[in-house]
Amino acid sequence: MPIDRKYRLAKDKDIKNVFSKGRTIKGGLFFIRFLANSLPYSRLAVLVSKKVSSKATERNLIKRRIHS
C-alpha cells in the first residue's frame, strides 16, 4: 500500500524543522524523528543516509521501495 503524497513531508523547510525541534527514537537499523503537528493526520519523510550507499540512484531506489 503506497504512502499518499498528502502524508509526506516534501519541503526542505518542514524536514529541517523536524530535525531541529523534534524528538528521536533510535533502533538497531534506523531511527525515527517526530514532531507534533496541528493536522488531523501524521506526515512523514523517508531519508536514506550516504552511509547506506554513496550512490544517489541506490538511495532513491530504497526510498521508492519504502514509499510504495
N, CA, C and O atoms as a Tripos MOL2 file, in Angstrom:
@<TRIPOS>MOLECULE
protein
  272   271    68     0     0
PROTEIN
NO_CHARGES

@<TRIPOS>ATOM
      1 N           0.8410   -1.1630    0.0000 N.3       1 MET1
      2 CA          0.0000    0.0000    0.0000 C.3       1 MET1
      3 C           0.8970    1.2410    0.0000 C.2       1 MET1
      4 O           1.6250    1.4670    0.9660 O.2       1 MET1
      5 N           0.8590    2.0400   -1.0530 N.am      2 PRO2
      6 CA          1.7260    3.2130   -1.1350 C.3       2 PRO2
      7 C           1.3060    4.3180   -0.1550 C.2       2 PRO2
      8 O           0.1430    4.4250    0.2340 O.2       2 PRO2
      9 N           2.2750    5.1150    0.2180 N.am      3 ILE3
     10 CA          2.0160    6.2520    1.1020 C.3       3 ILE3
     11 C           1.5520    7.4230    0.2340 C.2       3 ILE3
     12 O           2.2790    7.8730   -0.6520 O.2       3 ILE3
     13 N           0.3530    7.9060    0.4910 N.am      4 ASP4
     14 CA         -0.2260    9.0010   -0.2850 C.3       4 ASP4
     15 C           0.6070   10.2720   -0.1080 C.2       4 ASP4
     16 O           1.1720   10.4990    0.9620 O.2       4 ASP4
     17 N           0.6830   11.0840   -1.1320 N.am      5 ARG5
     18 CA          1.5190   12.2890   -1.1020 C.3       5 ARG5
     19 C           1.0990   13.2870   -0.0260 C.2       5 ARG5
     20 O           1.9380   14.0400    0.4670 O.2       5 ARG5
     21 N          -0.1630   13.3090    0.3440 N.am      6 LYS6
     22 CA         -0.6020   14.2680    1.3630 C.3       6 LYS6
     23 C          -0.0020   13.9420    2.7300 C.2       6 LYS6
     24 O           0.0480   14.8040    3.6070 O.2       6 LYS6
     25 N           0.4520   12.7000    2.9160 N.am      7 TYR7
     26 CA          1.0440   12.2800    4.1800 C.3       7 TYR7
     27 C           2.5700   12.4030    4.1970 C.2       7 TYR7
     28 O           3.2080   12.0040    5.1710 O.2       7 TYR7
     29 N           3.1530   12.9450    3.1460 N.am      8 ARG8
     30 CA          4.6140   13.0640    3.0550 C.3       8 ARG8
     31 C           5.0700   14.4830    3.3640 C.2       8 ARG8
     32 O           4.3930   15.4540    3.0270 O.2       8 ARG8
     33 N           6.2240   14.5870    4.0080 N.am      9 LEU9
     34 CA          6.8880   15.8740    4.1710 C.3       9 LEU9
     35 C           7.7590   16.0700    2.9370 C.2       9 LEU9
     36 O           8.7000   15.3070    2.7200 O.2       9 LEU9
     37 N           7.4630   17.0670    2.1390 N.am     10 ALA10
     38 CA          8.1880   17.2450    0.8940 C.3      10 ALA10
     39 C           9.1060   18.4630    0.9330 C.2      10 ALA10
     40 O          10.1450   18.4780    0.2730 O.2      10 ALA10
     41 N           8.7370   19.4640    1.6850 N.am     11 LYS11
     42 CA          9.5130   20.6950    1.6980 C.3      11 LYS11
     43 C          10.7160   20.5670    2.6230 C.2      11 LYS11
     44 O          10.6200   20.0230    3.7230 O.2      11 LYS11
     45 N          11.8390   21.0760    2.1570 N.am     12 ASP12
     46 CA         13.0740   21.0400    2.9270 C.3      12 ASP12
     47 C          12.9000   21.7540    4.2660 C.2      12 ASP12
     48 O          13.4560   21.3310    5.2790 O.2      12 ASP12
     49 N          12.1300   22.8300    4.2640 N.am     13 LYS13
     50 CA         11.8720   23.5970    5.4850 C.3      13 LYS13
     51 C          11.1850   22.7320    6.5390 C.2      13 LYS13
     52 O          11.5400   22.7970    7.7150 O.2      13 LYS13
     53 N          10.2160   21.9310    6.1360 N.am     14 ASP14
     54 CA          9.4930   21.0650    7.0670 C.3      14 ASP14
     55 C          10.3980   19.9770    7.6430 C.2      14 ASP14
     56 O          10.3350   19.6840    8.8370 O.2      14 ASP14
     57 N          11.2270   19.3860    6.8080 N.am     15 ILE15
     58 CA         12.1360   18.3350    7.2600 C.3      15 ILE15
     59 C          13.1680   18.9030    8.2250 C.2      15 ILE15
     60 O          13.4620   18.2870    9.2490 O.2      15 ILE15
     61 N          13.7210   20.0720    7.9090 N.am     16 LYS16
     62 CA         14.6890   20.7070    8.8140 C.3      16 LYS16
     63 C          14.0450   21.0550   10.1490 C.2      16 LYS16
     64 O          14.6950   20.9700   11.1900 O.2      16 LYS16
     65 N          12.7900   21.4430   10.1290 N.am     17 ASN17
     66 CA         12.0650   21.7620   11.3580 C.3      17 ASN17
     67 C          11.9490   20.5220   12.2500 C.2      17 ASN17
     68 O          12.1350   20.6140   13.4640 O.2      17 ASN17
     69 N          11.6480   19.3790   11.6650 N.am     18 VAL18
     70 CA         11.5530   18.1350   12.4310 C.3      18 VAL18
     71 C          12.9200   17.7660   13.0050 C.2      18 VAL18
     72 O          13.0080   17.3330   14.1540 O.2      18 VAL18
     73 N          13.9800   17.9310   12.2250 N.am     19 PHE19
     74 CA         15.3140   17.5910   12.7080 C.3      19 PHE19
     75 C          15.7810   18.5270   13.8140 C.2      19 PHE19
     76 O          16.4870   18.0980   14.7270 O.2      19 PHE19
     77 N          15.4000   19.7880   13.7470 N.am     20 SER20
     78 CA         15.8780   20.7330   14.7650 C.3      20 SER20
     79 C          15.0190   20.7470   16.0250 C.2      20 SER20
     80 O          15.5500   20.9280   17.1210 O.2      20 SER20
     81 N          13.7070   20.5620   15.8990 N.am     21 LYS21
     82 CA         12.8100   20.6870   17.0520 C.3      21 LYS21
     83 C          12.1970   19.3730   17.5110 C.2      21 LYS21
     84 O          11.5930   19.3120   18.5820 O.2      21 LYS21
     85 N          12.3470   18.3290   16.7160 N.am     22 GLY22
     86 CA         11.6690   17.0710   17.0170 C.3      22 GLY22
     87 C          12.4070   16.1950   18.0080 C.2      22 GLY22
     88 O          13.5500   16.4650   18.3750 O.2      22 GLY22
     89 N          11.7240   15.1320   18.4380 N.am     23 ARG23
     90 CA         12.2980   14.1260   19.3310 C.3      23 ARG23
     91 C          12.7760   12.9400   18.5100 C.2      23 ARG23
     92 O          12.3520   12.7660   17.3670 O.2      23 ARG23
     93 N          13.6630   12.1150   19.0830 N.am     24 THR24
     94 CA         14.2530   10.9960   18.3670 C.3      24 THR24
     95 C          14.0920    9.7010   19.1480 C.2      24 THR24
     96 O          14.2540    9.6640   20.3680 O.2      24 THR24
     97 N          13.7710    8.6390   18.4150 N.am     25 ILE25
     98 CA         13.7720    7.2820   18.9540 C.3      25 ILE25
     99 C          14.7430    6.4860   18.0880 C.2      25 ILE25
    100 O          14.5950    6.4340   16.8670 O.2      25 ILE25
    101 N          15.7480    5.8620   18.7280 N.am     26 LYS26
    102 CA         16.7620    5.1260   17.9840 C.3      26 LYS26
    103 C          16.5380    3.6310   18.1110 C.2      26 LYS26
    104 O          16.2260    3.1170   19.1860 O.2      26 LYS26
    105 N          16.7050    2.9410   16.9840 N.am     27 GLY27
    106 CA         16.6070    1.4950   16.9570 C.3      27 GLY27
    107 C          17.9000    0.9130   16.4260 C.2      27 GLY27
    108 O          18.8860    1.6340   16.2710 O.2      27 GLY27
    109 N          17.9120   -0.3600   16.1490 N.am     28 GLY28
    110 CA         19.1110   -1.0160   15.6590 C.3      28 GLY28
    111 C          19.4440   -0.6650   14.2170 C.2      28 GLY28
    112 O          20.6120   -0.4630   13.8830 O.2      28 GLY28
    113 N          18.4350   -0.5900   13.3600 N.am     29 LEU29
    114 CA         18.6780   -0.3530   11.9360 C.3      29 LEU29
    115 C          18.3260    1.0540   11.4740 C.2      29 LEU29
    116 O          18.8350    1.5100   10.4500 O.2      29 LEU29
    117 N          17.4770    1.7380   12.1990 N.am     30 PHE30
    118 CA         17.0560    3.0690   11.7850 C.3      30 PHE30
    119 C          16.6260    3.8570   13.0130 C.2      30 PHE30
    120 O          16.5480    3.3200   14.1180 O.2      30 PHE30
    121 N          16.3460    5.1480   12.8020 N.am     31 PHE31
    122 CA         15.8200    5.9610   13.8850 C.3      31 PHE31
    123 C          14.6530    6.7760   13.3680 C.2      31 PHE31
    124 O          14.5260    7.0140   12.1670 O.2      31 PHE31
    125 N          13.8170    7.1930   14.2740 N.am     32 ILE32
    126 CA         12.6220    7.9620   13.9310 C.3      32 ILE32
    127 C          12.7070    9.3040   14.6210 C.2      32 ILE32
    128 O          12.9390    9.3810   15.8280 O.2      32 ILE32
    129 N          12.5210   10.3470   13.8630 N.am     33 ARG33
    130 CA         12.4160   11.6950   14.4260 C.3      33 ARG33
    131 C          10.9870   12.1490   14.2010 C.2      33 ARG33
    132 O          10.4340   11.9650   13.1170 O.2      33 ARG33
    133 N          10.3860   12.7440   15.2300 N.am     34 PHE34
    134 CA          8.9940   13.1390   15.0950 C.3      34 PHE34
    135 C           8.7390   14.4570   15.8060 C.2      34 PHE34
    136 O           9.4680   14.8520   16.7150 O.2      34 PHE34
    137 N           7.6840   15.1230   15.3640 N.am     35 LEU35
    138 CA          7.2810   16.4160   15.8890 C.3      35 LEU35
    139 C           5.7670   16.5260   15.7270 C.2      35 LEU35
    140 O           5.2270   16.2130   14.6660 O.2      35 LEU35
    141 N           5.0970   16.9640   16.7640 N.am     36 ALA36
    142 CA          3.6420   17.1070   16.7030 C.3      36 ALA36
    143 C           3.2660   18.1900   15.6870 C.2      36 ALA36
    144 O           3.9930   19.1650   15.4980 O.2      36 ALA36
    145 N           2.1130   17.9920   15.0360 N.am     37 ASN37
    146 CA          1.6140   18.9970   14.1090 C.3      37 ASN37
    147 C           0.1520   19.3010   14.4300 C.2      37 ASN37
    148 O          -0.4550   18.6490   15.2790 O.2      37 ASN37
    149 N          -0.3960   20.2830   13.7540 N.am     38 SER38
    150 CA         -1.7830   20.6930   14.0160 C.3      38 SER38
    151 C          -2.7750   20.0310   13.0560 C.2      38 SER38
    152 O          -3.9620   20.3570   13.0720 O.2      38 SER38
    153 N          -2.3060   19.1220   12.2380 N.am     39 LEU39
    154 CA         -3.1720   18.4440   11.2760 C.3      39 LEU39
    155 C          -3.8490   17.2400   11.9280 C.2      39 LEU39
    156 O          -3.3470   16.7220   12.9260 O.2      39 LEU39
    157 N          -4.9710   16.7890   11.3870 N.am     40 PRO40
    158 CA         -5.6470   15.6220   11.9560 C.3      40 PRO40
    159 C          -4.9620   14.2900   11.5920 C.2      40 PRO40
    160 O          -5.4280   13.2290   12.0070 O.2      40 PRO40
    161 N          -3.8670   14.3360   10.8260 N.am     41 TYR41
    162 CA         -3.1500   13.1360   10.4240 C.3      41 TYR41
    163 C          -1.6430   13.3930   10.5330 C.2      41 TYR41
    164 O          -1.2000   14.5410   10.5680 O.2      41 TYR41
    165 N          -0.8740   12.3250   10.5840 N.am     42 SER42
    166 CA          0.5790   12.4230   10.6600 C.3      42 SER42
    167 C           1.1650   12.5140    9.2590 C.2      42 SER42
    168 O           0.5860   12.0270    8.2880 O.2      42 SER42
    169 N           2.3310   13.1530    9.1810 N.am     43 ARG43
    170 CA          3.0670   13.2370    7.9220 C.3      43 ARG43
    171 C           4.4620   12.6950    8.1540 C.2      43 ARG43
    172 O           4.9660   12.7450    9.2760 O.2      43 ARG43
    173 N           5.1030   12.1720    7.0960 N.am     44 LEU44
    174 CA          6.4190   11.5830    7.2670 C.3      44 LEU44
    175 C           7.3090   11.8540    6.0690 C.2      44 LEU44
    176 O           6.8480   12.2370    4.9940 O.2      44 LEU44
    177 N           8.5930   11.6440    6.2860 N.am     45 ALA45
    178 CA          9.5840   11.7360    5.2140 C.3      45 ALA45
    179 C          10.5150   10.5500    5.3640 C.2      45 ALA45
    180 O          10.8040   10.1130    6.4780 O.2      45 ALA45
    181 N          10.9780   10.0360    4.2510 N.am     46 VAL46
    182 CA         11.9360    8.9420    4.2580 C.3      46 VAL46
    183 C          13.2580    9.5040    3.7700 C.2      46 VAL46
    184 O          13.3490   10.0260    2.6590 O.2      46 VAL46
    185 N          14.2790    9.3940    4.6040 N.am     47 LEU47
    186 CA         15.6160    9.8570    4.2600 C.3      47 LEU47
    187 C          16.5660    8.6780    4.3550 C.2      47 LEU47
    188 O          16.5040    7.9000    5.3060 O.2      47 LEU47
    189 N          17.4420    8.5450    3.3730 N.am     48 VAL48
    190 CA         18.4190    7.4650    3.3640 C.3      48 VAL48
    191 C          19.8010    8.1100    3.3710 C.2      48 VAL48
    192 O          20.1280    8.9100    2.4950 O.2      48 VAL48
    193 N          20.5940    7.7610    4.3520 N.am     49 SER49
    194 CA         21.9050    8.3550    4.5520 C.3      49 SER49
    195 C          22.9110    7.8900    3.5050 C.2      49 SER49
    196 O          22.7500    6.8320    2.8970 O.2      49 SER49
    197 N          23.9430    8.6900    3.3080 N.am     50 LYS50
    198 CA         25.0370    8.2880    2.4290 C.3      50 LYS50
    199 C          25.8400    7.1440    3.0280 C.2      50 LYS50
    200 O          26.6230    6.5040    2.3270 O.2      50 LYS50
    201 N          25.6550    6.8820    4.3180 N.am     51 LYS51
    202 CA         26.3050    5.7240    4.9410 C.3      51 LYS51
    203 C          25.7500    4.4230    4.3630 C.2      51 LYS51
    204 O          26.4470    3.4090    4.3240 O.2      51 LYS51
    205 N          24.4950    4.4560    3.9160 N.am     52 VAL52
    206 CA         23.8670    3.2710    3.3180 C.3      52 VAL52
    207 C          24.4450    3.0230    1.9370 C.2      52 VAL52
    208 O          24.8180    1.8970    1.6100 O.2      52 VAL52
    209 N          24.5220    4.0700    1.1260 N.am     53 SER53
    210 CA         25.0930    3.9720   -0.2130 C.3      53 SER53
    211 C          25.5490    5.3580   -0.6480 C.2      53 SER53
    212 O          24.8720    6.3520   -0.3850 O.2      53 SER53
    213 N          26.6760    5.4200   -1.3010 N.am     54 SER54
    214 CA         27.1660    6.7160   -1.7730 C.3      54 SER54
    215 C          26.4910    7.1380   -3.0740 C.2      54 SER54
    216 O          26.5910    8.2940   -3.4840 O.2      54 SER54
    217 N          25.7990    6.1940   -3.7230 N.am     55 LYS55
    218 CA         25.1400    6.4790   -4.9980 C.3      55 LYS55
    219 C          23.7100    6.9400   -4.7700 C.2      55 LYS55
    220 O          22.9310    6.2670   -4.0940 O.2      55 LYS55
    221 N          23.3670    8.0950   -5.3380 N.am     56 ALA56
    222 CA         22.0250    8.6450   -5.1820 C.3      56 ALA56
    223 C          20.9700    7.7300   -5.7940 C.2      56 ALA56
    224 O          19.8550    7.6420   -5.2800 O.2      56 ALA56
    225 N          21.3060    7.0540   -6.8760 N.am     57 THR57
    226 CA         20.3220    6.1780   -7.5120 C.3      57 THR57
    227 C          19.9300    5.0220   -6.5930 C.2      57 THR57
    228 O          18.7670    4.6200   -6.5550 O.2      57 THR57
    229 N          20.8960    4.4940   -5.8610 N.am     58 GLU58
    230 CA         20.5950    3.4080   -4.9260 C.3      58 GLU58
    231 C          19.7760    3.9110   -3.7360 C.2      58 GLU58
    232 O          18.8620    3.2270   -3.2770 O.2      58 GLU58
    233 N          20.1040    5.1100   -3.2340 N.am     59 ARG59
    234 CA         19.3330    5.6880   -2.1290 C.3      59 ARG59
    235 C          17.9070    5.9740   -2.5700 C.2      59 ARG59
    236 O          16.9690    5.7360   -1.8100 O.2      59 ARG59
    237 N          17.7280    6.4800   -3.7850 N.am     60 ASN60
    238 CA         16.3890    6.7580   -4.2980 C.3      60 ASN60
    239 C          15.5910    5.4730   -4.4890 C.2      60 ASN60
    240 O          14.3830    5.4590   -4.2540 O.2      60 ASN60
    241 N          16.2420    4.4020   -4.9090 N.am     61 LEU61
    242 CA         15.5760    3.1080   -5.0460 C.3      61 LEU61
    243 C          15.0570    2.6270   -3.6940 C.2      61 LEU61
    244 O          13.9330    2.1340   -3.6010 O.2      61 LEU61
    245 N          15.8510    2.7640   -2.6660 N.am     62 ILE62
    246 CA         15.4230    2.3750   -1.3230 C.3      62 ILE62
    247 C          14.2160    3.1980   -0.8870 C.2      62 ILE62
    248 O          13.2560    2.6550   -0.3410 O.2      62 ILE62
    249 N          14.2620    4.5110   -1.1260 N.am     63 LYS63
    250 CA         13.1380    5.3760   -0.7410 C.3      63 LYS63
    251 C          11.8620    5.0100   -1.5150 C.2      63 LYS63
    252 O          10.7680    4.9930   -0.9500 O.2      63 LYS63
    253 N          12.0150    4.7200   -2.8110 N.am     64 ARG64
    254 CA         10.8390    4.3290   -3.6000 C.3      64 ARG64
    255 C          10.2350    3.0310   -3.0890 C.2      64 ARG64
    256 O           9.0130    2.8900   -3.0520 O.2      64 ARG64
    257 N          11.0680    2.0930   -2.7000 N.am     65 ARG65
    258 CA         10.5540    0.8220   -2.1810 C.3      65 ARG65
    259 C           9.8320    1.0170   -0.8470 C.2      65 ARG65
    260 O           8.8460    0.3320   -0.5760 O.2      65 ARG65
    261 N          10.2990    1.9220   -0.0330 N.am     66 ILE66
    262 CA          9.6370    2.2020    1.2350 C.3      66 ILE66
    263 C           8.3060    2.9210    0.9980 C.2      66 ILE66
    264 O           7.3110    2.6150    1.6550 O.2      66 ILE66
    265 N           8.2850    3.8600    0.0750 N.am     67 HIS67
    266 CA          7.0630    4.6310   -0.2040 C.3      67 HIS67
    267 C           5.9810    3.7980   -0.8670 C.2      67 HIS67
    268 O           4.7960    4.0830   -0.6970 O.2      67 HIS67
    269 N           6.3620    2.7790   -1.6160 N.am     68 SER68
    270 CA          5.3280    2.0180   -2.3210 C.3      68 SER68
    271 C           4.9410    0.7470   -1.6260 C.2      68 SER68
    272 O           4.0810    0.0130   -2.1140 O.2      68 SER68
@<TRIPOS>BOND
     1     1     2 1
     2     2     3 1
     3     3     4 2
     4     3     5 am
     5     5     6 1
     6     6     7 1
     7     7     8 2
     8     7     9 am
     9     9    10 1
    10    10    11 1
    11    11    12 2
    12    11    13 am
    13    13    14 1
    14    14    15 1
    15    15    16 2
    16    15    17 am
    17    17    18 1
    18    18    19 1
    19    19    20 2
    20    19    21 am
    21    21    22 1
    22    22    23 1
    23    23    24 2
    24    23    25 am
    25    25    26 1
    26    26    27 1
    27    27    28 2
    28    27    29 am
    29    29    30 1
    30    30    31 1
    31    31    32 2
    32    31    33 am
    33    33    34 1
    34    34    35 1
    35    35    36 2
    36    35    37 am
    37    37    38 1
    38    38    39 1
    39    39    40 2
    40    39    41 am
    41    41    42 1
    42    42    43 1
    43    43    44 2
    44    43    45 am
    45    45    46 1
    46    46    47 1
    47    47    48 2
    48    47    49 am
    49    49    50 1
    50    50    51 1
    51    51    52 2
    52    51    53 am
    53    53    54 1
    54    54    55 1
    55    55    56 2
    56    55    57 am
    57    57    58 1
    58    58    59 1
    59    59    60 2
    60    59    61 am
    61    61    62 1
    62    62    63 1
    63    63    64 2
    64    63    65 am
    65    65    66 1
    66    66    67 1
    67    67    68 2
    68    67    69 am
    69    69    70 1
    70    70    71 1
    71    71    72 2
    72    71    73 am
    73    73    74 1
    74    74    75 1
    75    75    76 2
    76    75    77 am
    77    77    78 1
    78    78    79 1
    79    79    80 2
    80    79    81 am
    81    81    82 1
    82    82    83 1
    83    83    84 2
    84    83    85 am
    85    85    86 1
    86    86    87 1
    87    87    88 2
    88    87    89 am
    89    89    90 1
    90    90    91 1
    91    91    92 2
    92    91    93 am
    93    93    94 1
    94    94    95 1
    95    95    96 2
    96    95    97 am
    97    97    98 1
    98    98    99 1
    99    99   100 2
   100    99   101 am
   101   101   102 1
   102   102   103 1
   103   103   104 2
   104   103   105 am
   105   105   106 1
   106   106   107 1
   107   107   108 2
   108   107   109 am
   109   109   110 1
   110   110   111 1
   111   111   112 2
   112   111   113 am
   113   113   114 1
   114   114   115 1
   115   115   116 2
   116   115   117 am
   117   117   118 1
   118   118   119 1
   119   119   120 2
   120   119   121 am
   121   121   122 1
   122   122   123 1
   123   123   124 2
   124   123   125 am
   125   125   126 1
   126   126   127 1
   127   127   128 2
   128   127   129 am
   129   129   130 1
   130   130   131 1
   131   131   132 2
   132   131   133 am
   133   133   134 1
   134   134   135 1
   135   135   136 2
   136   135   137 am
   137   137   138 1
   138   138   139 1
   139   139   140 2
   140   139   141 am
   141   141   142 1
   142   142   143 1
   143   143   144 2
   144   143   145 am
   145   145   146 1
   146   146   147 1
   147   147   148 2
   148   147   149 am
   149   149   150 1
   150   150   151 1
   151   151   152 2
   152   151   153 am
   153   153   154 1
   154   154   155 1
   155   155   156 2
   156   155   157 am
   157   157   158 1
   158   158   159 1
   159   159   160 2
   160   159   161 am
   161   161   162 1
   162   162   163 1
   163   163   164 2
   164   163   165 am
   165   165   166 1
   166   166   167 1
   167   167   168 2
   168   167   169 am
   169   169   170 1
   170   170   171 1
   171   171   172 2
   172   171   173 am
   173   173   174 1
   174   174   175 1
   175   175   176 2
   176   175   177 am
   177   177   178 1
   178   178   179 1
   179   179   180 2
   180   179   181 am
   181   181   182 1
   182   182   183 1
   183   183   184 2
   184   183   185 am
   185   185   186 1
   186   186   187 1
   187   187   188 2
   188   187   189 am
   189   189   190 1
   190   190   191 1
   191   191   192 2
   192   191   193 am
   193   193   194 1
   194   194   195 1
   195   195   196 2
   196   195   197 am
   197   197   198 1
   198   198   199 1
   199   199   200 2
   200   199   201 am
   201   201   202 1
   202   202   203 1
   203   203   204 2
   204   203   205 am
   205   205   206 1
   206   206   207 1
   207   207   208 2
   208   207   209 am
   209   209   210 1
   210   210   211 1
   211   211   212 2
   212   211   213 am
   213   213   214 1
   214   214   215 1
   215   215   216 2
   216   215   217 am
   217   217   218 1
   218   218   219 1
   219   219   220 2
   220   219   221 am
   221   221   222 1
   222   222   223 1
   223   223   224 2
   224   223   225 am
   225   225   226 1
   226   226   227 1
   227   227   228 2
   228   227   229 am
   229   229   230 1
   230   230   231 1
   231   231   232 2
   232   231   233 am
   233   233   234 1
   234   234   235 1
   235   235   236 2
   236   235   237 am
   237   237   238 1
   238   238   239 1
   239   239   240 2
   240   239   241 am
   241   241   242 1
   242   242   243 1
   243   243   244 2
   244   243   245 am
   245   245   246 1
   246   246   247 1
   247   247   248 2
   248   247   249 am
   249   249   250 1
   250   250   251 1
   251   251   252 2
   252   251   253 am
   253   253   254 1
   254   254   255 1
   255   255   256 2
   256   255   257 am
   257   257   258 1
   258   258   259 1
   259   259   260 2
   260   259   261 am
   261   261   262 1
   262   262   263 1
   263   263   264 2
   264   263   265 am
   265   265   266 1
   266   266   267 1
   267   267   268 2
   268   267   269 am
   269   269   270 1
   270   270   271 1
   271   271   272 2
@<TRIPOS>SUBSTRUCTURE
     1 MET1         2 RESIDUE 1 A MET
     2 PRO2         6 RESIDUE 1 A PRO
     3 ILE3        10 RESIDUE 1 A ILE
     4 ASP4        14 RESIDUE 1 A ASP
     5 ARG5        18 RESIDUE 1 A ARG
     6 LYS6        22 RESIDUE 1 A LYS
     7 TYR7        26 RESIDUE 1 A TYR
     8 ARG8        30 RESIDUE 1 A ARG
     9 LEU9        34 RESIDUE 1 A LEU
    10 ALA10       38 RESIDUE 1 A ALA
    11 LYS11       42 RESIDUE 1 A LYS
    12 ASP12       46 RESIDUE 1 A ASP
    13 LYS13       50 RESIDUE 1 A LYS
    14 ASP14       54 RESIDUE 1 A ASP
    15 ILE15       58 RESIDUE 1 A ILE
    16 LYS16       62 RESIDUE 1 A LYS
    17 ASN17       66 RESIDUE 1 A ASN
    18 VAL18       70 RESIDUE 1 A VAL
    19 PHE19       74 RESIDUE 1 A PHE
    20 SER20       78 RESIDUE 1 A SER
    21 LYS21       82 RESIDUE 1 A LYS
    22 GLY22       86 RESIDUE 1 A GLY
    23 ARG23       90 RESIDUE 1 A ARG
    24 THR24       94 RESIDUE 1 A THR
    25 ILE25       98 RESIDUE 1 A ILE
    26 LYS26      102 RESIDUE 1 A LYS
    27 GLY27      106 RESIDUE 1 A GLY
    28 GLY28      110 RESIDUE 1 A GLY
    29 LEU29      114 RESIDUE 1 A LEU
    30 PHE30      118 RESIDUE 1 A PHE
    31 PHE31      122 RESIDUE 1 A PHE
    32 ILE32      126 RESIDUE 1 A ILE
    33 ARG33      130 RESIDUE 1 A ARG
    34 PHE34      134 RESIDUE 1 A PHE
    35 LEU35      138 RESIDUE 1 A LEU
    36 ALA36      142 RESIDUE 1 A ALA
    37 ASN37      146 RESIDUE 1 A ASN
    38 SER38      150 RESIDUE 1 A SER
    39 LEU39      154 RESIDUE 1 A LEU
    40 PRO40      158 RESIDUE 1 A PRO
    41 TYR41      162 RESIDUE 1 A TYR
    42 SER42      166 RESIDUE 1 A SER
    43 ARG43      170 RESIDUE 1 A ARG
    44 LEU44      174 RESIDUE 1 A LEU
    45 ALA45      178 RESIDUE 1 A ALA
    46 VAL46      182 RESIDUE 1 A VAL
    47 LEU47      186 RESIDUE 1 A LEU
    48 VAL48      190 RESIDUE 1 A VAL
    49 SER49      194 RESIDUE 1 A SER
    50 LYS50      198 RESIDUE 1 A LYS
    51 LYS51      202 RESIDUE 1 A LYS
    52 VAL52      206 RESIDUE 1 A VAL
    53 SER53      210 RESIDUE 1 A SER
    54 SER54      214 RESIDUE 1 A SER
    55 LYS55      218 RESIDUE 1 A LYS
    56 ALA56      222 RESIDUE 1 A ALA
    57 THR57      226 RESIDUE 1 A THR
    58 GLU58      230 RESIDUE 1 A GLU
    59 ARG59      234 RESIDUE 1 A ARG
    60 ASN60      238 RESIDUE 1 A ASN
    61 LEU61      242 RESIDUE 1 A LEU
    62 ILE62      246 RESIDUE 1 A ILE
    63 LYS63      250 RESIDUE 1 A LYS
    64 ARG64      254 RESIDUE 1 A ARG
    65 ARG65      258 RESIDUE 1 A ARG
    66 ILE66      262 RESIDUE 1 A ILE
    67 HIS67      266 RESIDUE 1 A HIS
    68 SER68      270 RESIDUE 1 A SER
